[in-house]
Amino acid sequence: MLQLVIGNKAYSSWSLRPWLLLQQFGIPFEEVLIPLYAPDTASQILRYSPTGKVPCLLDGPIQVWESIAICEYLAERYPEHAMWPRDIAQRAEARALAAEMHAGFGALRTHHPMNVRKVKPARPLRPDVASELNRFGAMVADLRSRFAAQGPFLMGEFSILDAMYAPVATRCRTYSLPLPPAAQAWVDHMLALPAMQSWFAAAQAEPWVVEATEAAGE
């Protein structure tokens, strides 16, 4: 059985992506959760991942780290599931947008770290955060205007693209970030997924979370 090594569900946005992907496609896996910010965290993760970071996927002798690489591996490992859009043009666009998420949105990550245990009132946004949030809102609005007839996710059906942007949905909730209607509708739909609700419940129950570290994370 696959093993997915993850960090705290309260904070580990990178871990959420492949975890959600596996859950949405009903692929069995063993969850190996390593508490973050503990004295032995790095040594515990190094047992599984050469980078000392989560997530890491183990498939027998195969070891895959980095969330986007894990998602790509799963798409190849389980071709019966349309983890990327089947259409080549849509798939190319989805990959580009997923890579943009993986490499970008640095201000949003830094100043609004993931913490699904919290919901905070809206505050004025830094210009760099506002710019990234505007990019996110425009991207979602564009995708939903083109693919709404195919389903409620970014490109109609759930895909790796939705998994990659799922941590943004949690940030919008945590920090009460203002969004245009189409983006808010996608966020609401994502947060209501049974898998996401399960993630939130587990995060609330984590006994080892230290709220003083809430600024840490992706």
PDB file of C-alpha atoms in Angstrom:
ATOM      1  CA  MET A   1       0.000   0.000   0.000  1.00  0.00           C
ATOM      2  CA  LEU A   2       1.096   3.548  -0.653  1.00  0.00           C
ATOM      3  CA  GLN A   3       2.447   5.509   2.294  1.00  0.00           C
ATOM      4  CA  LEU A   4       2.050   9.290   2.414  1.00  0.00           C
ATOM      5  CA  VAL A   5       4.254  11.073   4.934  1.00  0.00           C
ATOM      6  CA  ILE A   6       2.687  14.373   6.007  1.00  0.00           C
ATOM      7  CA  GLY A   7       3.024  17.054   8.681  1.00  0.00           C
ATOM      8  CA  ASN A   8       0.496  18.692  10.969  1.00  0.00           C
ATOM      9  CA  LYS A   9      -2.879  19.054   9.302  1.00  0.00           C
ATOM     10  CA  ALA A  10      -3.226  22.421  11.003  1.00  0.00           C
ATOM     11  CA  TYR A  11      -0.311  23.927   9.106  1.00  0.00           C
ATOM     12  CA  SER A  12       1.070  21.671   6.372  1.00  0.00           C
ATOM     13  CA  SER A  13      -0.367  23.045   3.160  1.00  0.00           C
ATOM     14  CA  TRP A  14       2.108  21.087   1.050  1.00  0.00           C
ATOM     15  CA  SER A  15       0.862  17.866   2.684  1.00  0.00           C
ATOM     16  CA  LEU A  16      -2.776  18.679   1.985  1.00  0.00           C
ATOM     17  CA  ARG A  17      -2.358  18.551  -1.791  1.00  0.00           C
ATOM     18  CA  PRO A  18      -1.451  14.885  -2.404  1.00  0.00           C
ATOM     19  CA  TRP A  19      -3.544  13.794   0.594  1.00  0.00           C
ATOM     20  CA  LEU A  20      -6.643  15.414  -0.918  1.00  0.00           C
ATOM     21  CA  LEU A  21      -5.863  13.985  -4.346  1.00  0.00           C
ATOM     22  CA  LEU A  22      -5.681  10.443  -2.979  1.00  0.00           C
ATOM     23  CA  GLN A  23      -8.878  10.928  -0.988  1.00  0.00           C
ATOM     24  CA  GLN A  24     -10.856  12.371  -3.894  1.00  0.00           C
ATOM     25  CA  PHE A  25      -9.962   9.492  -6.181  1.00  0.00           C
ATOM     26  CA  GLY A  26     -10.525   6.827  -3.528  1.00  0.00           C
ATOM     27  CA  ILE A  27      -6.972   5.462  -3.651  1.00  0.00           C
ATOM     28  CA  PRO A  28      -6.056   3.552  -0.468  1.00  0.00           C
ATOM     29  CA  PHE A  29      -2.960   4.733   1.372  1.00  0.00           C
ATOM     30  CA  GLU A  30      -1.367   4.669   4.786  1.00  0.00           C
ATOM     31  CA  GLU A  31      -0.965   8.080   6.391  1.00  0.00           C
ATOM     32  CA  VAL A  32       2.293   8.652   8.274  1.00  0.00           C
ATOM     33  CA  LEU A  33       1.896  11.889  10.237  1.00  0.00           C
ATOM     34  CA  ILE A  34       4.982  13.490  11.757  1.00  0.00           C
ATOM     35  CA  PRO A  35       4.385  16.442  14.123  1.00  0.00           C
ATOM     36  CA  LEU A  36       6.161  19.585  12.968  1.00  0.00           C
ATOM     37  CA  TYR A  37       8.179  21.952  15.176  1.00  0.00           C
ATOM     38  CA  ALA A  38       9.260  19.185  17.551  1.00  0.00           C
ATOM     39  CA  PRO A  39      12.924  18.622  18.507  1.00  0.00           C
ATOM     40  CA  ASP A  40      13.082  15.394  16.502  1.00  0.00           C
ATOM     41  CA  THR A  41      10.936  16.489  13.533  1.00  0.00           C
ATOM     42  CA  ALA A  42      13.796  16.701  11.052  1.00  0.00           C
ATOM     43  CA  SER A  43      15.278  13.357  12.018  1.00  0.00           C
ATOM     44  CA  GLN A  44      11.869  11.685  11.855  1.00  0.00           C
ATOM     45  CA  ILE A  45      11.143  13.044   8.376  1.00  0.00           C
ATOM     46  CA  LEU A  46      14.618  12.110   7.126  1.00  0.00           C
ATOM     47  CA  ARG A  47      13.667   8.481   7.704  1.00  0.00           C
ATOM     48  CA  TYR A  48      11.344   8.868   4.708  1.00  0.00           C
ATOM     49  CA  SER A  49      12.360  11.950   2.707  1.00  0.00           C
ATOM     50  CA  PRO A  50      15.880  12.956   1.595  1.00  0.00           C
ATOM     51  CA  THR A  51      15.010  16.641   1.910  1.00  0.00           C
ATOM     52  CA  GLY A  52      13.799  16.423   5.505  1.00  0.00           C
ATOM     53  CA  LYS A  53      10.520  17.982   4.399  1.00  0.00           C
ATOM     54  CA  VAL A  54       6.961  16.759   3.912  1.00  0.00           C
ATOM     55  CA  PRO A  55       5.126  15.434   2.011  1.00  0.00           C
ATOM     56  CA  CYS A  56       6.822  12.318   0.728  1.00  0.00           C
ATOM     57  CA  LEU A  57       5.153   9.393  -1.033  1.00  0.00           C
ATOM     58  CA  LEU A  58       6.458   5.838  -0.690  1.00  0.00           C
ATOM     59  CA  ASP A  59       5.337   3.214  -3.194  1.00  0.00           C
ATOM     60  CA  GLY A  60       7.386   0.159  -2.314  1.00  0.00           C
ATOM     61  CA  PRO A  61      10.972   1.067  -3.240  1.00  0.00           C
ATOM     62  CA  ILE A  62       9.865   4.233  -5.050  1.00  0.00           C
ATOM     63  CA  GLN A  63      10.265   7.473  -3.091  1.00  0.00           C
ATOM     64  CA  VAL A  64       8.727  10.716  -4.358  1.00  0.00           C
ATOM     65  CA  TRP A  65       8.915  14.099  -2.640  1.00  0.00           C
ATOM     66  CA  GLU A  66       7.591  17.589  -3.537  1.00  0.00           C
ATOM     67  CA  SER A  67       3.815  17.873  -3.732  1.00  0.00           C
ATOM     68  CA  ILE A  68       3.603  18.555  -7.463  1.00  0.00           C
ATOM     69  CA  ALA A  69       5.944  15.628  -8.252  1.00  0.00           C
ATOM     70  CA  ILE A  70       3.832  13.337  -6.068  1.00  0.00           C
ATOM     71  CA  CYS A  71       0.693  14.398  -7.911  1.00  0.00           C
ATOM     72  CA  GLU A  72       2.342  13.781 -11.273  1.00  0.00           C
ATOM     73  CA  TYR A  73       3.507  10.348 -10.122  1.00  0.00           C
ATOM     74  CA  LEU A  74       0.005   9.432  -8.976  1.00  0.00           C
ATOM     75  CA  ALA A  75      -1.425  10.537 -12.336  1.00  0.00           C
ATOM     76  CA  GLU A  76       0.948   8.112 -14.083  1.00  0.00           C
ATOM     77  CA  ARG A  77       0.511   5.368 -11.500  1.00  0.00           C
ATOM     78  CA  TYR A  78      -3.291   5.427 -11.790  1.00  0.00           C
ATOM     79  CA  PRO A  79      -4.053   6.331 -15.431  1.00  0.00           C
ATOM     80  CA  GLU A  80      -7.606   5.065 -15.052  1.00  0.00           C
ATOM     81  CA  HIS A  81      -8.304   8.239 -13.074  1.00  0.00           C
ATOM     82  CA  ALA A  82      -8.397  11.570 -14.924  1.00  0.00           C
ATOM     83  CA  MET A  83      -6.185  13.415 -12.469  1.00  0.00           C
ATOM     84  CA  TRP A  84      -5.357  15.871 -15.235  1.00  0.00           C
ATOM     85  CA  PRO A  85      -7.910  16.929 -17.873  1.00  0.00           C
ATOM     86  CA  ARG A  86      -8.042  14.489 -20.785  1.00  0.00           C
ATOM     87  CA  ASP A  87      -7.964  17.258 -23.402  1.00  0.00           C
ATOM     88  CA  ILE A  88      -4.364  18.146 -24.292  1.00  0.00           C
ATOM     89  CA  ALA A  89      -4.945  21.911 -24.344  1.00  0.00           C
ATOM     90  CA  GLN A  90      -6.775  21.879 -21.025  1.00  0.00           C
ATOM     91  CA  ARG A  91      -4.104  19.626 -19.540  1.00  0.00           C
ATOM     92  CA  ALA A  92      -1.348  22.002 -20.640  1.00  0.00           C
ATOM     93  CA  GLU A  93      -3.164  24.951 -19.087  1.00  0.00           C
ATOM     94  CA  ALA A  94      -3.828  23.040 -15.872  1.00  0.00           C
ATOM     95  CA  ARG A  95      -0.164  22.066 -15.583  1.00  0.00           C
ATOM     96  CA  ALA A  96       0.935  25.672 -16.126  1.00  0.00           C
ATOM     97  CA  LEU A  97      -1.451  26.950 -13.473  1.00  0.00           C
ATOM     98  CA  ALA A  98      -0.410  24.221 -11.034  1.00  0.00           C
ATOM     99  CA  ALA A  99       3.254  25.091 -11.563  1.00  0.00           C
ATOM    100  CA  GLU A 100       2.412  28.768 -11.011  1.00  0.00           C
ATOM    101  CA  MET A 101       0.924  27.830  -7.650  1.00  0.00           C
ATOM    102  CA  HIS A 102       3.885  25.643  -6.721  1.00  0.00           C
ATOM    103  CA  ALA A 103       6.473  28.312  -7.512  1.00  0.00           C
ATOM    104  CA  GLY A 104       4.565  31.535  -6.884  1.00  0.00           C
ATOM    105  CA  PHE A 105       2.178  33.345  -4.528  1.00  0.00           C
ATOM    106  CA  GLY A 106       5.083  34.013  -2.158  1.00  0.00           C
ATOM    107  CA  ALA A 107       3.518  37.007  -0.422  1.00  0.00           C
ATOM    108  CA  LEU A 108       0.294  35.124   0.283  1.00  0.00           C
ATOM    109  CA  ARG A 109       2.283  32.196   1.704  1.00  0.00           C
ATOM    110  CA  THR A 110       4.494  34.404   3.863  1.00  0.00           C
ATOM    111  CA  HIS A 111       1.947  36.790   5.292  1.00  0.00           C
ATOM    112  CA  HIS A 112      -1.049  34.433   5.442  1.00  0.00           C
ATOM    113  CA  PRO A 113       0.361  31.046   6.472  1.00  0.00           C
ATOM    114  CA  MET A 114      -1.972  28.090   6.549  1.00  0.00           C
ATOM    115  CA  ASN A 115      -3.683  27.512   9.888  1.00  0.00           C
ATOM    116  CA  VAL A 116      -6.979  25.688   9.511  1.00  0.00           C
ATOM    117  CA  ARG A 117      -7.633  25.888  13.258  1.00  0.00           C
ATOM    118  CA  LYS A 118      -8.271  29.622  13.032  1.00  0.00           C
ATOM    119  CA  VAL A 119     -10.798  32.005  11.456  1.00  0.00           C
ATOM    120  CA  LYS A 120      -9.773  35.653  11.750  1.00  0.00           C
ATOM    121  CA  PRO A 121     -11.537  38.903  10.837  1.00  0.00           C
ATOM    122  CA  ALA A 122     -10.610  40.612   7.602  1.00  0.00           C
ATOM    123  CA  ARG A 123      -7.763  43.121   7.722  1.00  0.00           C
ATOM    124  CA  PRO A 124      -6.264  45.499   5.157  1.00  0.00           C
ATOM    125  CA  LEU A 125      -4.045  43.617   2.745  1.00  0.00           C
ATOM    126  CA  ARG A 126      -0.453  44.361   1.860  1.00  0.00           C
ATOM    127  CA  PRO A 127      -0.170  45.477  -1.779  1.00  0.00           C
ATOM    128  CA  ASP A 128       1.804  42.369  -2.762  1.00  0.00           C
ATOM    129  CA  VAL A 129      -0.758  40.081  -1.133  1.00  0.00           C
ATOM    130  CA  ALA A 130      -3.623  42.000  -2.761  1.00  0.00           C
ATOM    131  CA  SER A 131      -1.949  41.622  -6.154  1.00  0.00           C
ATOM    132  CA  GLU A 132      -1.621  37.850  -5.743  1.00  0.00           C
ATOM    133  CA  LEU A 133      -5.174  37.543  -4.457  1.00  0.00           C
ATOM    134  CA  ASN A 134      -6.394  39.481  -7.492  1.00  0.00           C
ATOM    135  CA  ARG A 135      -4.485  37.086  -9.746  1.00  0.00           C
ATOM    136  CA  PHE A 136      -6.089  34.119  -7.985  1.00  0.00           C
ATOM    137  CA  GLY A 137      -9.578  35.619  -8.218  1.00  0.00           C
ATOM    138  CA  ALA A 138      -9.192  36.437 -11.910  1.00  0.00           C
ATOM    139  CA  MET A 139      -7.830  32.963 -12.659  1.00  0.00           C
ATOM    140  CA  VAL A 140     -10.735  31.228 -10.936  1.00  0.00           C
ATOM    141  CA  ALA A 141     -13.307  33.511 -12.556  1.00  0.00           C
ATOM    142  CA  ASP A 142     -11.859  32.801 -15.992  1.00  0.00           C
ATOM    143  CA  LEU A 143     -11.789  29.032 -15.491  1.00  0.00           C
ATOM    144  CA  ARG A 144     -15.279  28.877 -14.041  1.00  0.00           C
ATOM    145  CA  SER A 145     -16.675  30.980 -16.886  1.00  0.00           C
ATOM    146  CA  ARG A 146     -15.318  28.424 -19.364  1.00  0.00           C
ATOM    147  CA  PHE A 147     -15.850  25.151 -17.507  1.00  0.00           C
ATOM    148  CA  ALA A 148     -18.914  25.673 -15.287  1.00  0.00           C
ATOM    149  CA  ALA A 149     -21.035  23.403 -17.465  1.00  0.00           C
ATOM    150  CA  GLN A 150     -18.643  20.506 -16.847  1.00  0.00           C
ATOM    151  CA  GLY A 151     -18.761  20.610 -13.055  1.00  0.00           C
ATOM    152  CA  PRO A 152     -18.077  22.742  -9.961  1.00  0.00           C
ATOM    153  CA  PHE A 153     -14.273  22.459  -9.849  1.00  0.00           C
ATOM    154  CA  LEU A 154     -11.746  24.733 -11.554  1.00  0.00           C
ATOM    155  CA  MET A 155     -11.907  22.904 -14.871  1.00  0.00           C
ATOM    156  CA  GLY A 156     -15.212  21.180 -14.258  1.00  0.00           C
ATOM    157  CA  GLU A 157     -14.162  17.850 -12.737  1.00  0.00           C
ATOM    158  CA  PHE A 158     -11.817  17.555  -9.776  1.00  0.00           C
ATOM    159  CA  SER A 159      -8.174  17.419 -10.822  1.00  0.00           C
ATOM    160  CA  ILE A 160      -4.648  17.988  -9.580  1.00  0.00           C
ATOM    161  CA  LEU A 161      -5.243  21.675 -10.268  1.00  0.00           C
ATOM    162  CA  ASP A 162      -7.880  21.831  -7.518  1.00  0.00           C
ATOM    163  CA  ALA A 163      -5.600  19.941  -5.132  1.00  0.00           C
ATOM    164  CA  MET A 164      -2.767  22.375  -5.775  1.00  0.00           C
ATOM    165  CA  TYR A 165      -4.946  25.391  -4.984  1.00  0.00           C
ATOM    166  CA  ALA A 166      -6.746  23.814  -2.013  1.00  0.00           C
ATOM    167  CA  PRO A 167      -4.419  25.505   0.525  1.00  0.00           C
ATOM    168  CA  VAL A 168      -5.428  28.877  -0.921  1.00  0.00           C
ATOM    169  CA  ALA A 169      -9.040  28.011  -0.140  1.00  0.00           C
ATOM    170  CA  THR A 170      -8.104  27.371   3.500  1.00  0.00           C
ATOM    171  CA  ARG A 171      -6.252  30.686   3.683  1.00  0.00           C
ATOM    172  CA  CYS A 172      -9.261  32.548   2.320  1.00  0.00           C
ATOM    173  CA  ARG A 173     -11.309  31.069   5.152  1.00  0.00           C
ATOM    174  CA  THR A 174      -8.717  31.606   7.885  1.00  0.00           C
ATOM    175  CA  TYR A 175      -8.063  35.251   7.040  1.00  0.00           C
ATOM    176  CA  SER A 176     -11.509  36.193   5.666  1.00  0.00           C
ATOM    177  CA  LEU A 177      -9.920  37.274   2.390  1.00  0.00           C
ATOM    178  CA  PRO A 178     -12.167  39.183  -0.035  1.00  0.00           C
ATOM    179  CA  LEU A 179     -12.923  37.340  -3.259  1.00  0.00           C
ATOM    180  CA  PRO A 180     -15.072  37.875  -6.343  1.00  0.00           C
ATOM    181  CA  PRO A 181     -18.224  35.717  -6.471  1.00  0.00           C
ATOM    182  CA  ALA A 182     -16.848  32.980  -8.740  1.00  0.00           C
ATOM    183  CA  ALA A 183     -13.735  32.508  -6.626  1.00  0.00           C
ATOM    184  CA  GLN A 184     -15.755  32.517  -3.412  1.00  0.00           C
ATOM    185  CA  ALA A 185     -18.093  29.878  -4.816  1.00  0.00           C
ATOM    186  CA  TRP A 186     -15.137  27.619  -5.654  1.00  0.00           C
ATOM    187  CA  VAL A 187     -13.629  28.155  -2.195  1.00  0.00           C
ATOM    188  CA  ASP A 188     -16.945  27.324  -0.521  1.00  0.00           C
ATOM    189  CA  HIS A 189     -17.314  24.181  -2.622  1.00  0.00           C
ATOM    190  CA  MET A 190     -13.777  23.015  -1.834  1.00  0.00           C
ATOM    191  CA  LEU A 191     -14.094  23.618   1.888  1.00  0.00           C
ATOM    192  CA  ALA A 192     -17.357  21.658   1.991  1.00  0.00           C
ATOM    193  CA  LEU A 193     -15.841  18.502   0.495  1.00  0.00           C
ATOM    194  CA  PRO A 194     -16.048  15.564   2.936  1.00  0.00           C
ATOM    195  CA  ALA A 195     -12.298  15.033   2.611  1.00  0.00           C
ATOM    196  CA  MET A 196     -11.608  18.662   3.530  1.00  0.00           C
ATOM    197  CA  GLN A 197     -13.999  18.477   6.449  1.00  0.00           C
ATOM    198  CA  SER A 198     -12.145  15.369   7.633  1.00  0.00           C
ATOM    199  CA  TRP A 199      -8.829  17.229   7.353  1.00  0.00           C
ATOM    200  CA  PHE A 200     -10.199  20.161   9.388  1.00  0.00           C
ATOM    201  CA  ALA A 201     -11.573  17.873  12.106  1.00  0.00           C
ATOM    202  CA  ALA A 202      -8.259  16.057  12.435  1.00  0.00           C
ATOM    203  CA  ALA A 203      -6.419  19.388  12.619  1.00  0.00           C
ATOM    204  CA  GLN A 204      -8.647  20.549  15.455  1.00  0.00           C
ATOM    205  CA  ALA A 205      -7.910  17.345  17.347  1.00  0.00           C
ATOM    206  CA  GLU A 206      -4.120  17.530  17.021  1.00  0.00           C
ATOM    207  CA  PRO A 207      -2.831  17.600  20.610  1.00  0.00           C
ATOM    208  CA  TRP A 208       0.734  18.569  19.724  1.00  0.00           C
ATOM    209  CA  VAL A 209      -0.051  21.802  17.865  1.00  0.00           C
ATOM    210  CA  VAL A 210       1.605  24.865  19.404  1.00  0.00           C
ATOM    211  CA  GLU A 211      -0.357  27.922  18.362  1.00  0.00           C
ATOM    212  CA  ALA A 212       2.687  30.138  18.883  1.00  0.00           C
ATOM    213  CA  THR A 213       4.037  28.608  15.692  1.00  0.00           C
ATOM    214  CA  GLU A 214       1.038  29.639  13.609  1.00  0.00           C
ATOM    215  CA  ALA A 215       3.201  31.956  11.520  1.00  0.00           C
ATOM    216  CA  ALA A 216       5.100  28.909  10.328  1.00  0.00           C
ATOM    217  CA  GLY A 217       3.988  26.858   7.387  1.00  0.00           C
ATOM    218  CA  GLU A 218       4.044  27.125   3.635  1.00  0.00           C
TER     219      GLU A 218
END
